[in-house]
């Protein structure tokens, strides 16, 4: 649940207080941006979507009753908005083979190998069906609990757990079928 | 791989994710791992996979990037805020203007005209101007019926929550949105619910 300062900021933001809105955005912008980035793997798309999500959040803030935490509610809107975006058609990002490097880094070879390996997993995540991708990113990368994911996706905790296990098993299959060279 | 492997693989995933397992499950898993090479291989792969996920470095973005984003959000909110009409600018306060001297005539006459117009309007309008039952979509019904069945519907329902009626909802969309949503609707909403909405029984 929120701290009292956050509850106060939310109340002020409901009345259109610009400073409160700005402070709430500052508090969550990076977390939400990087979550959307992981979903889209495109910085510009993630930036546009993050802006749209926050605009939507504050436009709908009057309907936020505090039954879930503000953070979970943010993730709910961000997830639905991004899934909606992804459903509009194939995105261009992450189309390289899994064995390709994600971003060339001018660091030492050990770091490069680490990046290569994590980029390999990230590309495999990107190949999951979008709903499975969302659940893997929410749980494995963002660290949301099953209970929070259930609130975000509007499913039961049991269904979320089963969906996550299936997604991870599928992810392992993808990695097995296209191993890192 | 025997049929119980799938259950043990779920336990392996939760364990490697950092979720504590009940002692009974943990003992059963250890016994199973001792005899099942498939699940041992699975566990190694999962350990490696989570490690690689944790090692991922995200693109570095400077503070200016987020500052620009924040400004666009605030600007976007300002743009989308409902425009307030400042009546005072259009109609001076009658108690501070020449209107004041007319008050004994102007106020009763205006009230009378408004009353007549309202009566005429109510007498001639058989259907309410706001959403008729025909166009009302019961959001909770859609949620109950659809959300469990289709991931795409989640996004759709989220969008619908902003709108009272399907008409208002459709009015708010551009052509590209309509194409995308019609696709989603025909895929996600059960036939019965679609026809119910169109026939006005919903
Ligand atoms: Zn096994």
Coordinates of C-alpha atoms and ligand atoms in Angstrom, one line a residue:
Chain A
X1 CA 0.0 0.0 0.0
X2 CA 1.0 3.6 -0.5
X3 CA 2.8 5.7 2.0
X4 CA 0.8 8.7 3.3
X5 CA 2.7 11.1 1.1
X6 CA 1.7 9.2 -2.0
X7 CA -1.9 9.1 -0.9
X8 CA -1.8 12.9 -0.5
X9 CA -0.2 13.4 -3.9
X10 CA -2.9 11.2 -5.5
X11 CA -5.6 13.3 -3.8
X12 CA -4.0 16.5 -5.0
X13 CA -3.6 15.1 -8.5
X14 CA -7.3 14.2 -8.6
X15 CA -8.0 17.9 -8.3
X16 CA -5.6 18.6 -11.1
X17 CA -2.6 19.8 -9.0
X18 CA 0.2 20.1 -11.6
X19 CA 3.0 19.8 -9.0
X20 CA 1.5 16.6 -7.5
X21 CA 1.0 15.1 -11.0
X22 CA 4.6 15.9 -11.8
X23 CA 5.9 14.3 -8.6
X24 CA 3.9 11.1 -9.2
X25 CA 5.2 10.9 -12.8
X26 CA 8.8 11.4 -11.6
X27 CA 8.3 8.6 -9.0
X28 CA 7.2 6.0 -11.5
X29 CA 8.3 7.2 -15.0
X30 CA 11.5 5.1 -15.2
X31 CA 9.9 1.9 -13.9
X32 CA 7.0 2.2 -16.3
X33 CA 9.1 3.3 -19.2
X34 CA 11.5 0.3 -18.8
X35 CA 8.6 -2.1 -18.3
X36 CA 7.1 -0.9 -21.6
X37 CA 10.6 -0.9 -23.2
X38 CA 10.9 -4.6 -22.3
X39 CA 7.5 -5.2 -23.9
X40 CA 8.3 -3.4 -27.1
X41 CA 12.1 -3.3 -27.3
X42 CA 11.9 0.0 -28.9
X43 CA 12.9 3.2 -27.1
X44 CA 10.8 5.6 -29.2
X45 CA 7.7 3.3 -29.0
X46 CA 8.2 2.9 -25.2
X47 CA 8.5 6.7 -24.8
X48 CA 5.3 7.4 -26.7
X49 CA 3.4 4.6 -24.9
X50 CA 4.7 5.8 -21.5
X51 CA 3.4 9.3 -22.2
X52 CA 0.0 7.9 -23.3
X53 CA -0.2 5.7 -20.3
X54 CA 0.4 8.5 -17.8
X55 CA -2.0 10.8 -19.6
X56 CA -4.6 8.0 -19.4
X57 CA -3.8 7.4 -15.7
X58 CA -4.4 11.0 -14.7
X59 CA -7.4 11.3 -16.8
X60 CA -8.9 8.2 -15.1
X61 CA -7.5 9.1 -11.7
X62 CA -11.0 10.0 -10.4
X63 CA -12.0 6.4 -10.8
X64 CA -9.0 5.1 -8.7
X65 CA -10.5 4.0 -5.4
X66 CA -7.3 2.7 -3.8
X67 CA -8.5 -0.9 -3.8
X68 CA -5.2 -1.9 -5.3
X69 CA -2.0 0.1 -4.9
X70 CA -1.4 3.0 -7.2
X71 CA 1.7 1.2 -8.6
X72 CA -0.3 -1.9 -9.5
X73 CA -3.0 0.2 -11.0
X74 CA -0.3 2.0 -13.1
X75 CA 1.0 -1.4 -14.3
X76 CA -2.6 -2.5 -15.1
X77 CA -3.1 0.5 -17.4
X78 CA 0.4 0.3 -18.9
X79 CA 0.0 -3.5 -19.6
X80 CA -3.3 -3.1 -21.2
X81 CA -2.3 -0.1 -23.3
X82 CA 0.9 -1.8 -24.4
X83 CA -0.9 -5.1 -25.2
X84 CA -3.4 -3.1 -27.2
X85 CA -0.5 -1.4 -29.1
X86 CA 1.2 -4.8 -29.8
X87 CA -2.1 -6.3 -31.0
X88 CA -2.2 -3.7 -33.8
X89 CA 0.3 -5.5 -35.9
X90 CA 3.8 -6.9 -36.0
X91 CA 6.5 -4.7 -34.5
X92 CA 9.8 -4.3 -36.2
X93 CA 12.1 -4.5 -33.2
X94 CA 13.9 -7.6 -32.1
X95 CA 13.6 -9.4 -35.4
X96 CA 17.3 -10.4 -35.4
X97 CA 18.1 -14.1 -34.9
X98 CA 18.5 -15.0 -31.2
X99 CA 22.2 -15.5 -31.7
X100 CA 22.7 -11.9 -32.8
X101 CA 24.1 -9.3 -30.4
X102 CA 21.5 -6.9 -29.0
X103 CA 23.6 -3.8 -28.5
X104 CA 27.3 -3.5 -29.3
X105 CA 29.0 -2.5 -26.1
X106 CA 32.5 -1.1 -26.0
X107 CA 33.2 -2.9 -22.7
X108 CA 35.5 -5.7 -21.7
X109 CA 34.9 -9.2 -23.2
X110 CA 33.3 -10.6 -20.0
X111 CA 30.7 -7.9 -19.9
X112 CA 30.1 -8.4 -23.6
X113 CA 29.5 -12.0 -23.1
X114 CA 27.1 -11.3 -20.3
X115 CA 25.2 -8.8 -22.5
X116 CA 25.2 -11.2 -25.3
X117 CA 23.6 -13.9 -23.1
X118 CA 21.0 -11.7 -21.5
X119 CA 20.2 -10.2 -24.9
X120 CA 19.7 -13.7 -26.1
X121 CA 17.1 -14.4 -23.4
X122 CA 15.5 -11.0 -24.0
X123 CA 15.0 -11.8 -27.7
X124 CA 13.5 -15.1 -26.7
X125 CA 11.1 -13.3 -24.4
X126 CA 10.2 -11.0 -27.3
X127 CA 9.2 -14.1 -29.3
X128 CA 6.6 -15.2 -26.8
X129 CA 2.9 -14.5 -27.5
X130 CA 2.3 -11.1 -26.1
X131 CA 0.2 -12.2 -23.1
X132 CA 2.9 -14.7 -22.1
X133 CA 5.5 -12.0 -22.7
X134 CA 3.7 -9.6 -20.4
X135 CA 3.4 -12.2 -17.6
X136 CA 7.1 -13.1 -17.8
X137 CA 8.2 -9.5 -17.8
X138 CA 5.9 -8.6 -14.9
X139 CA 7.1 -11.6 -12.8
X140 CA 10.7 -12.3 -13.8
X141 CA 12.0 -8.8 -14.6
X142 CA 9.7 -6.4 -12.7
X143 CA 9.4 -8.7 -9.7
X144 CA 5.6 -8.3 -9.2
X145 CA 4.0 -11.0 -7.0
X146 CA 1.5 -13.4 -8.4
X147 CA -1.2 -11.5 -6.5
X148 CA -0.2 -8.2 -8.0
X149 CA 0.0 -9.8 -11.5
X150 CA -3.5 -11.1 -10.9
X151 CA -4.7 -7.6 -10.2
X152 CA -2.9 -6.2 -13.3
X153 CA -4.2 -8.8 -15.7
X154 CA -7.6 -9.3 -14.1
X155 CA -7.2 -13.1 -13.6
X156 CA -7.1 -15.4 -10.6
X157 CA -3.8 -16.0 -8.7
X158 CA -4.0 -19.6 -9.7
X159 CA -4.5 -18.9 -13.4
X160 CA -1.6 -16.4 -13.3
X161 CA 0.7 -18.9 -11.7
X162 CA -0.2 -21.6 -14.3
X163 CA 0.2 -19.1 -17.1
X164 CA 3.6 -18.0 -15.8
X165 CA 4.9 -21.5 -15.5
X166 CA 3.7 -22.3 -19.0
X167 CA 5.4 -19.2 -20.3
X168 CA 8.7 -20.0 -18.7
X169 CA 8.6 -23.6 -20.0
X170 CA 7.9 -22.2 -23.5
X171 CA 10.7 -19.7 -23.1
X172 CA 13.1 -22.6 -22.3
X173 CA 11.9 -24.3 -25.5
X174 CA 12.6 -21.3 -27.6
X175 CA 16.1 -21.0 -26.1
X176 CA 16.7 -24.7 -26.7
X177 CA 15.7 -24.5 -30.3
X178 CA 17.9 -21.5 -31.1
X179 CA 20.9 -21.7 -28.9
X180 CA 23.5 -19.0 -28.6
X181 CA 26.4 -19.6 -31.0
Chain B
X1 CA 9.5 -37.4 -18.8
X2 CA 6.8 -38.8 -16.6
X3 CA 3.4 -37.0 -16.1
X4 CA 4.3 -35.6 -12.7
X5 CA 7.4 -33.8 -14.1
X6 CA 5.2 -30.8 -15.1
X7 CA 4.2 -30.3 -11.5
X8 CA 7.8 -30.5 -10.4
X9 CA 8.9 -28.1 -13.1
X10 CA 6.4 -25.6 -11.7
X11 CA 8.0 -26.0 -8.3
X12 CA 11.4 -25.6 -9.8
X13 CA 10.4 -22.3 -11.4
X14 CA 9.0 -20.9 -8.2
X15 CA 12.0 -22.1 -6.2
X16 CA 14.5 -20.4 -8.6
X17 CA 12.3 -17.3 -8.7
X18 CA 12.9 -17.0 -5.0
X19 CA 9.5 -18.2 -3.7
X20 CA 9.8 -20.3 -0.6
X21 CA 8.3 -23.8 -1.1
X22 CA 6.4 -25.6 1.7
X23 CA 8.7 -28.2 3.3
X24 CA 6.6 -31.1 2.0
X25 CA 6.9 -29.8 -1.6
X26 CA 10.6 -29.2 -1.3
X27 CA 11.3 -32.7 0.0
X28 CA 9.2 -34.2 -2.8
X29 CA 11.1 -32.1 -5.3
X30 CA 14.4 -33.2 -4.0
X31 CA 13.4 -36.9 -4.1
X32 CA 12.2 -36.4 -7.7
X33 CA 15.3 -34.6 -8.8
X34 CA 17.5 -37.5 -7.5
X35 CA 15.8 -39.8 -9.9
X36 CA 14.8 -37.6 -12.9
X37 CA 17.5 -36.4 -15.3
X38 CA 15.0 -34.4 -17.4
X39 CA 14.0 -32.3 -14.4
X40 CA 17.6 -31.9 -13.3
X41 CA 18.4 -30.6 -16.8
X42 CA 15.3 -28.4 -16.6
X43 CA 16.5 -26.9 -13.3
X44 CA 19.9 -26.1 -14.7
X45 CA 18.4 -24.3 -17.7
X46 CA 16.0 -22.3 -15.4
X47 CA 18.9 -21.3 -13.1
X48 CA 20.9 -20.1 -16.1
X49 CA 17.9 -18.3 -17.7
X50 CA 17.1 -16.3 -14.6
X51 CA 20.7 -15.5 -14.1
X52 CA 20.9 -14.1 -17.6
X53 CA 17.7 -12.1 -17.1
X54 CA 19.2 -10.5 -14.1
X55 CA 22.4 -9.6 -16.0
X56 CA 20.6 -7.6 -18.6
X57 CA 21.7 -4.1 -19.0
X58 CA 19.0 -1.7 -20.1
X59 CA 19.8 1.2 -22.5
X60 CA 21.1 4.2 -20.5
X61 CA 18.9 7.2 -21.0
X62 CA 19.8 10.7 -19.6
X63 CA 17.7 12.7 -17.3
X64 CA 16.8 15.0 -20.1
X65 CA 15.0 12.1 -21.9
X66 CA 12.7 11.7 -18.9
X67 CA 12.3 15.4 -18.3
X68 CA 11.2 15.8 -21.9
X69 CA 8.7 12.8 -21.4
X70 CA 7.4 14.4 -18.2
X71 CA 6.8 17.8 -19.9
X72 CA 5.0 16.1 -22.8
X73 CA 2.7 14.2 -20.3
X74 CA 1.9 17.5 -18.5
X75 CA 1.3 19.2 -21.8
X76 CA -0.9 16.3 -23.0
X77 CA -2.9 16.4 -19.8
X78 CA -3.5 20.1 -20.2
X79 CA -4.6 19.6 -23.8
X80 CA -7.0 16.8 -23.0
X81 CA -8.5 18.6 -20.0
X82 CA -12.2 19.6 -20.5
X83 CA -12.4 23.2 -21.5
X84 CA -14.0 25.3 -18.8
X85 CA -16.3 28.1 -20.0
X86 CA -15.8 31.2 -18.1
X87 CA -19.3 32.5 -18.0
X88 CA -18.3 35.6 -16.1
X89 CA -16.4 36.8 -19.2
X90 CA -19.5 36.4 -21.4
X91 CA -22.2 37.6 -18.9
X92 CA -21.4 40.3 -16.5
X93 CA -22.6 39.9 -13.0
X94 CA -26.2 41.3 -13.1
X95 CA -25.8 42.7 -9.5
X96 CA -22.8 44.8 -10.6
X97 CA -24.2 46.0 -13.9
X98 CA -27.2 47.8 -15.5
X99 CA -29.0 44.5 -15.5
X100 CA -29.6 44.9 -11.8
X101 CA -32.1 47.7 -12.4
X102 CA -34.1 45.3 -14.6
X103 CA -34.2 42.5 -12.1
X104 CA -37.9 42.9 -11.3
X105 CA -38.8 42.3 -15.0
X106 CA -35.8 40.4 -16.4
X107 CA -35.5 37.5 -13.9
X108 CA -39.2 36.5 -13.8
X109 CA -39.5 36.8 -17.6
X110 CA -36.3 34.7 -18.2
X111 CA -37.5 32.1 -15.7
X112 CA -40.9 31.9 -17.4
X113 CA -39.3 31.4 -20.9
X114 CA -37.1 28.7 -19.5
X115 CA -40.0 27.0 -17.9
X116 CA -42.1 27.0 -21.1
X117 CA -39.1 25.7 -23.1
X118 CA -38.4 23.0 -20.6
X119 CA -42.1 21.9 -20.6
X120 CA -42.2 21.9 -24.4
X121 CA -39.0 19.8 -24.5
X122 CA -40.3 17.3 -22.0
X123 CA -43.7 17.0 -23.7
X124 CA -42.2 16.4 -27.2
X125 CA -39.2 14.3 -26.4
X126 CA -40.2 10.7 -26.0
X127 CA -36.7 9.2 -25.8
X128 CA -34.2 10.5 -23.4
X129 CA -31.3 12.3 -25.0
X130 CA -28.7 10.3 -23.1
X131 CA -27.8 6.7 -23.6
X132 CA -30.8 4.5 -24.5
X133 CA -30.8 1.0 -23.3
X134 CA -30.0 0.0 -26.9
X135 CA -26.6 1.5 -26.8
X136 CA -25.5 0.8 -23.3
X137 CA -22.8 -1.8 -23.0
X138 CA -22.6 -3.4 -19.5
X139 CA -18.9 -3.3 -18.9
X140 CA -19.0 -5.8 -16.0
X141 CA -20.9 -8.2 -18.2
X142 CA -18.3 -8.0 -20.9
X143 CA -15.6 -8.4 -18.2
X144 CA -17.3 -11.5 -16.7
X145 CA -18.0 -13.1 -20.1
X146 CA -14.9 -12.3 -22.0
X147 CA -11.8 -11.4 -20.0
X148 CA -11.1 -15.0 -18.8
X149 CA -11.4 -16.2 -22.3
X150 CA -9.3 -13.8 -24.3
X151 CA -6.2 -11.8 -23.6
X152 CA -7.1 -9.3 -26.3
X153 CA -10.4 -8.5 -24.6
X154 CA -8.4 -7.1 -21.6
X155 CA -7.1 -4.2 -23.6
X156 CA -10.5 -3.7 -25.2
X157 CA -12.3 -3.6 -21.8
X158 CA -9.8 -1.2 -20.4
X159 CA -10.5 1.1 -23.3
X160 CA -14.3 0.7 -22.9
X161 CA -14.1 1.7 -19.3
X162 CA -13.6 5.2 -20.3
X163 CA -16.9 5.4 -22.1
X164 CA -20.5 5.1 -21.1
X165 CA -21.9 3.9 -24.4
X166 CA -20.6 2.0 -27.4
X167 CA -21.7 5.0 -29.5
X168 CA -19.5 7.4 -27.5
X169 CA -16.8 4.9 -27.6
X170 CA -16.9 4.6 -31.4
X171 CA -17.2 8.3 -31.9
X172 CA -13.9 8.8 -30.1
X173 CA -11.9 6.5 -32.4
X174 CA -10.1 7.2 -35.6
X175 CA -10.3 4.9 -38.6
X176 CA -7.3 2.9 -37.7
X177 CA -8.6 2.3 -34.2
X178 CA -12.0 1.2 -35.6
X179 CA -10.4 -1.3 -37.9
X180 CA -8.3 -2.8 -35.1
X181 CA -11.2 -2.9 -32.6
X182 CA -13.7 -4.4 -35.0
X183 CA -11.2 -7.1 -35.5
X184 CA -10.9 -7.5 -31.7
X185 CA -14.6 -7.4 -31.2
X186 CA -15.4 -10.1 -33.8
X187 CA -12.7 -12.3 -32.4
X188 CA -13.3 -11.7 -28.7
X189 CA -16.9 -11.0 -27.9
X190 CA -19.2 -14.0 -28.1
X191 CA -21.9 -13.8 -30.8
X192 CA -24.7 -13.8 -28.2
X193 CA -23.3 -10.7 -26.5
X194 CA -22.8 -8.8 -29.8
X195 CA -26.3 -9.4 -31.0
X196 CA -27.7 -8.7 -27.6
X197 CA -26.0 -5.3 -27.6
X198 CA -27.2 -4.5 -31.2
X199 CA -30.8 -5.7 -30.5
X200 CA -31.0 -3.5 -27.4
X201 CA -31.7 -6.3 -24.9
X202 CA -28.4 -5.8 -23.1
Ligands
LIG1 ZN1 10.9 -35.1 -13.8

